Coordinates of C-alpha atoms in Angstrom, one line a residue:
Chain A
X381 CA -35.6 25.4 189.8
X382 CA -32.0 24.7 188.6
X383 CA -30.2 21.4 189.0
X384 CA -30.6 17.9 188.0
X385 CA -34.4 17.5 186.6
X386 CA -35.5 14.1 187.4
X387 CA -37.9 12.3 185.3
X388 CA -39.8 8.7 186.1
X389 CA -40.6 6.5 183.3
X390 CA -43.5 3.9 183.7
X391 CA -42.8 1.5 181.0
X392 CA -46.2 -0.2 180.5
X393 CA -47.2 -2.8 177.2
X394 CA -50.5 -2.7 177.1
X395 CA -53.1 -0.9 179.0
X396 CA -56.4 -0.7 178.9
X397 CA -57.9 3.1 178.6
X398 CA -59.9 3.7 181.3
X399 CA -57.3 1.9 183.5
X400 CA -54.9 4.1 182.4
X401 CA -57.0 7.1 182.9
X402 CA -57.1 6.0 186.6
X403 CA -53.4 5.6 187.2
X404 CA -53.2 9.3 185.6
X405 CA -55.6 10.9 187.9
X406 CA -54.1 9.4 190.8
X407 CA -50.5 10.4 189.6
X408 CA -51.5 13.7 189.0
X409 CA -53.0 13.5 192.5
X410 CA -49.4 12.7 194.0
X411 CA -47.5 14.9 191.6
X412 CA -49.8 18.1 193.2
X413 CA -49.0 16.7 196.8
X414 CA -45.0 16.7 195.7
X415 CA -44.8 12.9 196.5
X416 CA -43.4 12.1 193.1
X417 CA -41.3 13.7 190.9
X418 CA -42.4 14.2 186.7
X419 CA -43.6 11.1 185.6
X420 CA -44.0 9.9 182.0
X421 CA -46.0 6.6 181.2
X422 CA -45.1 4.6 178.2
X423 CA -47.7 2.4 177.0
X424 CA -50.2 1.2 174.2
X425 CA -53.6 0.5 174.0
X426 CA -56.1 -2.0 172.6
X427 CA -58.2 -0.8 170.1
X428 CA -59.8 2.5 171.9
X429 CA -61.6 6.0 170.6
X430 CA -61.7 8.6 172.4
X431 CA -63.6 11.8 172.2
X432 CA -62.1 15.1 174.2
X433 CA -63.9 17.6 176.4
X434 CA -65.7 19.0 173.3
X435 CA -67.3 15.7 172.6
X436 CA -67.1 15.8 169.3
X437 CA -69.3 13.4 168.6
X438 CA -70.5 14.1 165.3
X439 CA -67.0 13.3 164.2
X440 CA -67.6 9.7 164.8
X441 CA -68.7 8.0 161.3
X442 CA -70.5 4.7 162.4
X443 CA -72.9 3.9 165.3
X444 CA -71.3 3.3 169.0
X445 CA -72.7 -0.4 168.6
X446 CA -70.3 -1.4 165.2
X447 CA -67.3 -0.3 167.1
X448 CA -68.5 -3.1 169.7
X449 CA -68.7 -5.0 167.5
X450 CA -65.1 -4.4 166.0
X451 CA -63.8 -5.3 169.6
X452 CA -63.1 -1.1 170.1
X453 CA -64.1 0.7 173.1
X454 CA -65.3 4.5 173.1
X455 CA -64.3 6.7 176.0
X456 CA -65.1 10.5 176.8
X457 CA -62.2 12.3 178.2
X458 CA -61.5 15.9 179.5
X459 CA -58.8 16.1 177.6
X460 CA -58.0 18.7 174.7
X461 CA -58.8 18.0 171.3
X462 CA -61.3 16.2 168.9
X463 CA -62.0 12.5 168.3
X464 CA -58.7 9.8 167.6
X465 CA -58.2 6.4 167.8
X466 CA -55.5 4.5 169.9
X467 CA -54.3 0.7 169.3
X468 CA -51.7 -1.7 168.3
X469 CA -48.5 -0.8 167.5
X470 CA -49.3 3.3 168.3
X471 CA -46.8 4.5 170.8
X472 CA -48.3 6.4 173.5
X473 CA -46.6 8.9 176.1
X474 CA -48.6 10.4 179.2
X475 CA -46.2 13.0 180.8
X476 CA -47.4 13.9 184.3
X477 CA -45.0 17.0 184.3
X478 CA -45.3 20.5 186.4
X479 CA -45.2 22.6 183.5
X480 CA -44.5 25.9 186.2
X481 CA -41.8 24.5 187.6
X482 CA -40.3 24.4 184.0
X483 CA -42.0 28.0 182.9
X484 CA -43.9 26.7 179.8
X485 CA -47.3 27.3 179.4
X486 CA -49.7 25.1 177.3
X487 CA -49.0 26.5 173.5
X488 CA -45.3 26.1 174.3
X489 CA -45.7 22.5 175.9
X490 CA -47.3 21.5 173.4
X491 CA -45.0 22.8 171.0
X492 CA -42.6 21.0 172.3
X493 CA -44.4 17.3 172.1
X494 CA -44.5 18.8 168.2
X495 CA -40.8 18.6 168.7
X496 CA -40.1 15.7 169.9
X497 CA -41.9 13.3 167.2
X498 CA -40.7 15.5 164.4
X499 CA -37.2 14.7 165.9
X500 CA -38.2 10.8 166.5
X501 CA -39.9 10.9 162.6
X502 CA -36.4 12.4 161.5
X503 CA -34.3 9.4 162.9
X504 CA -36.2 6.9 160.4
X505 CA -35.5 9.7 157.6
X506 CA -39.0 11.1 157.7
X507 CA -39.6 14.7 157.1
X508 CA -42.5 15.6 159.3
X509 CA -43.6 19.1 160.4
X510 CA -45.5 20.6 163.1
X511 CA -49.5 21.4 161.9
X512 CA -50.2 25.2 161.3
X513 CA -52.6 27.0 163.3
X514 CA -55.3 25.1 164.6
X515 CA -53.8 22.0 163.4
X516 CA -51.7 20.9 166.1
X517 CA -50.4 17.9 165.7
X518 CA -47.7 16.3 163.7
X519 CA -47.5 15.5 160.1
X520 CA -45.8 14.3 157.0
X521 CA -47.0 15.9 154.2
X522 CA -51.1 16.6 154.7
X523 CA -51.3 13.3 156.8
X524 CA -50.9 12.9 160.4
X525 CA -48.2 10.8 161.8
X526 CA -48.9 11.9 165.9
X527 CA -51.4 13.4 167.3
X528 CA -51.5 15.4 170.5
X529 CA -54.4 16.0 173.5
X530 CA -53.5 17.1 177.0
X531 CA -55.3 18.4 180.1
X532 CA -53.5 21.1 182.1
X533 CA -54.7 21.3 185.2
X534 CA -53.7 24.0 187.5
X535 CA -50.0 23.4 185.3
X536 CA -50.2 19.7 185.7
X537 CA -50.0 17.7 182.7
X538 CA -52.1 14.2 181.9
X539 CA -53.2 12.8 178.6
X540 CA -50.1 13.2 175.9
X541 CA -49.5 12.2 173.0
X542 CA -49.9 9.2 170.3
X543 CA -47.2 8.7 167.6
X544 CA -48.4 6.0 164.4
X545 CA -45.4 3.6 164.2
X546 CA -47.6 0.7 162.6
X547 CA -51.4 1.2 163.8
X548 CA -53.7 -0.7 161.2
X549 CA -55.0 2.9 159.5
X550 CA -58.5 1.3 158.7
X551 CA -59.4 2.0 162.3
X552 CA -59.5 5.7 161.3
X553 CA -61.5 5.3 158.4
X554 CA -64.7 5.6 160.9
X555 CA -64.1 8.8 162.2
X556 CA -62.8 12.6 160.9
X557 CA -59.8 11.8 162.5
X558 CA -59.3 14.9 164.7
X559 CA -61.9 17.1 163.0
X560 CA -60.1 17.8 159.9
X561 CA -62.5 16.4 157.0
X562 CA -59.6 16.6 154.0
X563 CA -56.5 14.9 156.0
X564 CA -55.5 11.5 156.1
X565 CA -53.1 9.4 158.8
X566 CA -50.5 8.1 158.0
X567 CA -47.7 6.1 160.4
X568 CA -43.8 6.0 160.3
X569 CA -43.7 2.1 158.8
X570 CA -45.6 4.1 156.0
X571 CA -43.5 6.7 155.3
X572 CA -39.8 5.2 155.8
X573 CA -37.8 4.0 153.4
X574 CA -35.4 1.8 156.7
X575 CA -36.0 -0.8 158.2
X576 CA -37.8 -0.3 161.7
X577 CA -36.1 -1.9 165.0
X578 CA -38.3 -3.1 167.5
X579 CA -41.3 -1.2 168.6
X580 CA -39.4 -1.0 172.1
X581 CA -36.4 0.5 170.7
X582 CA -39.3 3.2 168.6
X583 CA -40.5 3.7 172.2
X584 CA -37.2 3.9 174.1
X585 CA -36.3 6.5 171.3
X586 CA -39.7 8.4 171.8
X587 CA -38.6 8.7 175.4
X588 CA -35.1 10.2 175.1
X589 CA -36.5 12.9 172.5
X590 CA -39.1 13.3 175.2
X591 CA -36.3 14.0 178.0
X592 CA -34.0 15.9 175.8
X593 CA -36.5 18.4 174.7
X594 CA -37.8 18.8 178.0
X595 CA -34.2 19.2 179.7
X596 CA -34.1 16.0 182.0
X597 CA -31.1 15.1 182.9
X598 CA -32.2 12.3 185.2
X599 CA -34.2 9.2 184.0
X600 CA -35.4 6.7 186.2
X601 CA -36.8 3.7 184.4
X602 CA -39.4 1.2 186.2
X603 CA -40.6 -1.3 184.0
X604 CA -42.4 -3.2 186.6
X605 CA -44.8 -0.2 187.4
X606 CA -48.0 -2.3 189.2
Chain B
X555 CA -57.5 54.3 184.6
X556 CA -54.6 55.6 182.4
X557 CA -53.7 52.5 180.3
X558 CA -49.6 51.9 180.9
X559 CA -47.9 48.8 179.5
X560 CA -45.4 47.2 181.3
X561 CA -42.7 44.8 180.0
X562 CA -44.2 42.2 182.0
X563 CA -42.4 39.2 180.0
X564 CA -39.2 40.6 180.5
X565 CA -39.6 40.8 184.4
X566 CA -40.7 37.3 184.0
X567 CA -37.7 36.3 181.8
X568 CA -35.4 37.8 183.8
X569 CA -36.6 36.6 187.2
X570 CA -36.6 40.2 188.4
X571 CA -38.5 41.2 191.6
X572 CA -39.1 45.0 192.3
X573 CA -41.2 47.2 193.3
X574 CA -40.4 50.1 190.9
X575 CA -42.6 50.7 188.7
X576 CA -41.2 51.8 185.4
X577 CA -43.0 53.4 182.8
X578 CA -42.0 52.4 178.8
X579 CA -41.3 55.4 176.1
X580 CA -43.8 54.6 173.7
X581 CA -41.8 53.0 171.6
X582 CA -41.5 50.0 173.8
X583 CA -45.2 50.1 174.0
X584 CA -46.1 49.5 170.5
X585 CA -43.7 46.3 171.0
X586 CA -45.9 42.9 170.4
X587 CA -43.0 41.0 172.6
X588 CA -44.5 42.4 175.6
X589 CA -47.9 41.4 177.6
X590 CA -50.2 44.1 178.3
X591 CA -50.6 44.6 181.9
X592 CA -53.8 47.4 182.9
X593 CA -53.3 49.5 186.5
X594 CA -56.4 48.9 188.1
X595 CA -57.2 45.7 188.3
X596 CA -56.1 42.9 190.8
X597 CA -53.7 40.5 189.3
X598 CA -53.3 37.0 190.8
X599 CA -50.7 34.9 190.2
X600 CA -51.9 32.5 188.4
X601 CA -52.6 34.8 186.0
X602 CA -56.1 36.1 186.2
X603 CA -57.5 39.5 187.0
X604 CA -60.2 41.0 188.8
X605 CA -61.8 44.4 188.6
X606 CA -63.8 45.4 191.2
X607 CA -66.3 48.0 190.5
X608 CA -68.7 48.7 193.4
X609 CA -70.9 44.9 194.6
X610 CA -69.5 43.4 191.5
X611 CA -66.3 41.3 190.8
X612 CA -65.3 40.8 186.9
X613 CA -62.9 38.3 186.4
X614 CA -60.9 37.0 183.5
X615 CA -57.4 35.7 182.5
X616 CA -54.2 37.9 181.7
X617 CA -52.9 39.2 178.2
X618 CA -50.0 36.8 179.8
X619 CA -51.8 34.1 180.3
X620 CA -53.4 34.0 177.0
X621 CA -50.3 34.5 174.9
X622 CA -49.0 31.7 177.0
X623 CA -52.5 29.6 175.9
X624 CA -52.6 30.0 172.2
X625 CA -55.8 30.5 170.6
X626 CA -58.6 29.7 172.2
X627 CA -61.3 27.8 170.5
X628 CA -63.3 26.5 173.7
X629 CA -64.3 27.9 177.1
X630 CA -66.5 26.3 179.8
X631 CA -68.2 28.7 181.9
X632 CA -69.9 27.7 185.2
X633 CA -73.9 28.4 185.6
X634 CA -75.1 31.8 186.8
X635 CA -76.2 31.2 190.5
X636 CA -73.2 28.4 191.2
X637 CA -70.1 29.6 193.9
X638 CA -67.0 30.1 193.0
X639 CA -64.3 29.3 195.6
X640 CA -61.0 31.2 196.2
X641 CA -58.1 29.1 194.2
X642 CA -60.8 26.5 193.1
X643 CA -61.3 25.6 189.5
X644 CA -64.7 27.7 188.3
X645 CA -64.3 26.7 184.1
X646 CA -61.3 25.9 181.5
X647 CA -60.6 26.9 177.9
X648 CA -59.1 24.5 174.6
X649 CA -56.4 25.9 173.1
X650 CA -53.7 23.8 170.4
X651 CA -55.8 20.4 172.0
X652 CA -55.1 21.6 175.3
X653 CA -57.7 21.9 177.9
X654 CA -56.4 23.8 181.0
X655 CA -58.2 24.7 183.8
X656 CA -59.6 28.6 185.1
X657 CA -59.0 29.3 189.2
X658 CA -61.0 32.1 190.8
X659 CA -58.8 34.3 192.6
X660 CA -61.7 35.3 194.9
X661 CA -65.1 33.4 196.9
X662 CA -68.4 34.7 195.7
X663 CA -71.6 34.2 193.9
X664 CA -71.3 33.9 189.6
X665 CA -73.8 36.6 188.8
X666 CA -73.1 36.7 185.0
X667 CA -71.0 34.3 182.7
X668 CA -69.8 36.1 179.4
X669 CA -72.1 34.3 177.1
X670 CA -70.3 36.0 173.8
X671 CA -67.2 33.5 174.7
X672 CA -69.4 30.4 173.2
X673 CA -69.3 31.8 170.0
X674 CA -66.6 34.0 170.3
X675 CA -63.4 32.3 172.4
X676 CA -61.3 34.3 170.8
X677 CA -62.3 37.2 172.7
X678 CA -60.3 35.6 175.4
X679 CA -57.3 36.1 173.0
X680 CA -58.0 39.6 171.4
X681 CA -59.7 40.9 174.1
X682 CA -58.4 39.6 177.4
X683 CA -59.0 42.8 179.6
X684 CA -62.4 43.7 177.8
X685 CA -64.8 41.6 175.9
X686 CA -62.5 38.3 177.1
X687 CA -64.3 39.0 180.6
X688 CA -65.3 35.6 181.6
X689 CA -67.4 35.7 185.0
X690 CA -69.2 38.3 187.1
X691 CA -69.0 37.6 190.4
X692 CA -70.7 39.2 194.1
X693 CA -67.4 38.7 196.3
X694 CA -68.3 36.5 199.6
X695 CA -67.5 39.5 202.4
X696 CA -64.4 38.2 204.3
X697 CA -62.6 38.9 207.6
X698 CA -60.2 41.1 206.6
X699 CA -60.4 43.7 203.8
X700 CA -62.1 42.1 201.0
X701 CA -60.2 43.7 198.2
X702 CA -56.7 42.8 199.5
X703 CA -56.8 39.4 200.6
X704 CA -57.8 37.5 197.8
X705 CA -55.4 34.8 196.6
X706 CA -51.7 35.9 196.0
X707 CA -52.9 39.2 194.8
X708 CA -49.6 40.7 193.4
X709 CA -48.2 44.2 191.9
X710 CA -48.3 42.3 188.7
X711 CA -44.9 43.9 187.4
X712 CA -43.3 41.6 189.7
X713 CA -44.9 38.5 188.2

């Protein structure tokens, strides 16, 4: 498909998981049926784990009850990856994209989220690097600054990615963050020697790298998404 | 079956639709930029294949498809005795914390899962036309010639 690639941009604040993983499905749903064009949601949420389709569950550190009792939900997702930990101040993307249309399979999609938080991480002066094998995700140094997990369902994307900006770290202390026992996390207020902006401008930013690595040409925002 | 590779990427790249087939000197066949494509199989194209040898339908995903996945490090099979539906979703596979799904390209009866792939998914990757098999599968009879009219079925060099 040549021509002007349009993209749709939920702008959300804060949204709780499983409400989000509702709006997804049904997205996804439309997307399939052609009655919306590539979508990506920007949001964050409140204090959240989530476990992927492996359901790694031996990765989680403490019992379910003491993350109640930290005010953090737990969710079990079919998305890919291991355990993570979403909240405050993370930025989180959810393209709903037709990865066919745009002739990029899964290792190359997610290659490309890889991408586009190096290239954010780089505007604060932060060096970051793509994972090796098996380690997908991005990081500075050995810790990891975003981590990726996406479903791809018949070529249509949900789930995404989360990118640290200023996430209170301890939260990860009660899981192997992603299954990888000797790696810490780390988040871009961490590792920057500026100033940061506003987390909206962070999350406007993560957006155009988003659109420029992906080749849109057409944004349409709606920041009053219901 | 004579095993002939086809520059299968480059068609794709290119956006080239023929019918020719062309065969490769062999020094484009010991290339690793090219996906391996086997005659004798049924491509669909979504990118799995299926090899029908007498009652029984073995199907798994393309040298394509898994370059285009990355390793593999997770496949969910359906149960032995469970349906599979033409174009419907019968398992998926984790690759770089990606979980995409499988389609049958034919109706039938799973027979046989591949129960190597649970602690072996990289079979999938090493191995896609072989020991990557996923399911085995008694095709549902249909109207029309059962071997032809599965979903999309394609000369694969056109893919």
């Amino acid at each position: 498909m040549r021509g002007q690639r349009s993209l749709e941009v939920l702008k959300m604040g804060t949204v709780n998981y499983l409400e989000a993983l509702k709006l997804q499905e049904k997205l996804v749903s439309d997307r399939k049926l052609g009655k919306i064009t590539d979508t990506l949601l920007s949001l964050q949420h409140p204090p959240t784990y989530t476990l992927g389709k492996r359901r790694t569950y031996h990765n989680l550190l403490v019992p379910e009850v003491e993350l109640q009792s930290m005010g953090a939900e737990l969710h079990y997702t079919e998305r890919g990856g291991d355990i993570t930990f979403h909240g405050p101040h993370q930025a989180i993307l959810y393209p709903i994209i037709y990865l066919r249309d745009i002739g990029l399979g899964p290792r190359k999609y997610v290659e490309n989220l890889e991408l586009m938080m190096i290239e954010l991480a780089s505007l604060y002066g932060v060096q970051a690097h793509a994972g090796k094998k098996g380690e997908t995700g991005v990081w500075v140094g050995n810790q990891k600054i975003g981590a990726i997990g996406v479903k791809i369902s018949s070529g249509f994307t949900s789930h995404g990615l989360a990118f640290n900006i200023d996430p209170d770290l301890n939260y990860f202390k009660h899981i192997v963050p992603c299954g990888i026992v000797d790696k810490g996390v780390t988040s871009l207020k961490r590792e920057t020697n500026m100033v940061l902006p506003s987390e909206e401008i962070i999350h406007d930013q993560l957006i155009s790298c988003f659109a420029r690595i992906f080749g849109y040409m057409n944004i349409i925002y709606n920041d009053t998404y219901q | 079956m004579a095993l002939r590779l086809w520059a299968s990427s480059t068609t794709n790249a290119l956006g080239i639709s023929c019918g020719v087939k062309a065969s490769l000197s062999p020094v484009f066949s010991l290339s690793r930029c090219f996906s391996s494509v086997l005659d004798g199989l049924k491509y669909a194209t979504s990118h799995e294949w299926v090899k029908h040898e007498g009652p029984v339908a073995t199907i798994g995903i393309t040298d394509h498809a898994q370059d285009h996945l990355g390793e593999v490090v997770f496949v969910e099979l359906p149960e032995p005795g469970g349906s599979v539906s033409k174009g419907g979703g019968f398992g998926a596979v984790e690759s770089v914390k990606a979980t995409s799904d499988i389609n049958s390209p034919i109706s039938g009866e799973v027979i046989e899962v591949n129960s190597k792939l649970s602690e072996s998914p990289g079979l999938i990757n090493s191995s896609p036309y072989e020991e990557g098999w996923m399911i085995k599968v008694k095709p549902k009879p249909e109207k029309k010639n059962p071997v032809n009219t599965a979903m999309g079925f394609v000369n694969y060099s056109v893919i």
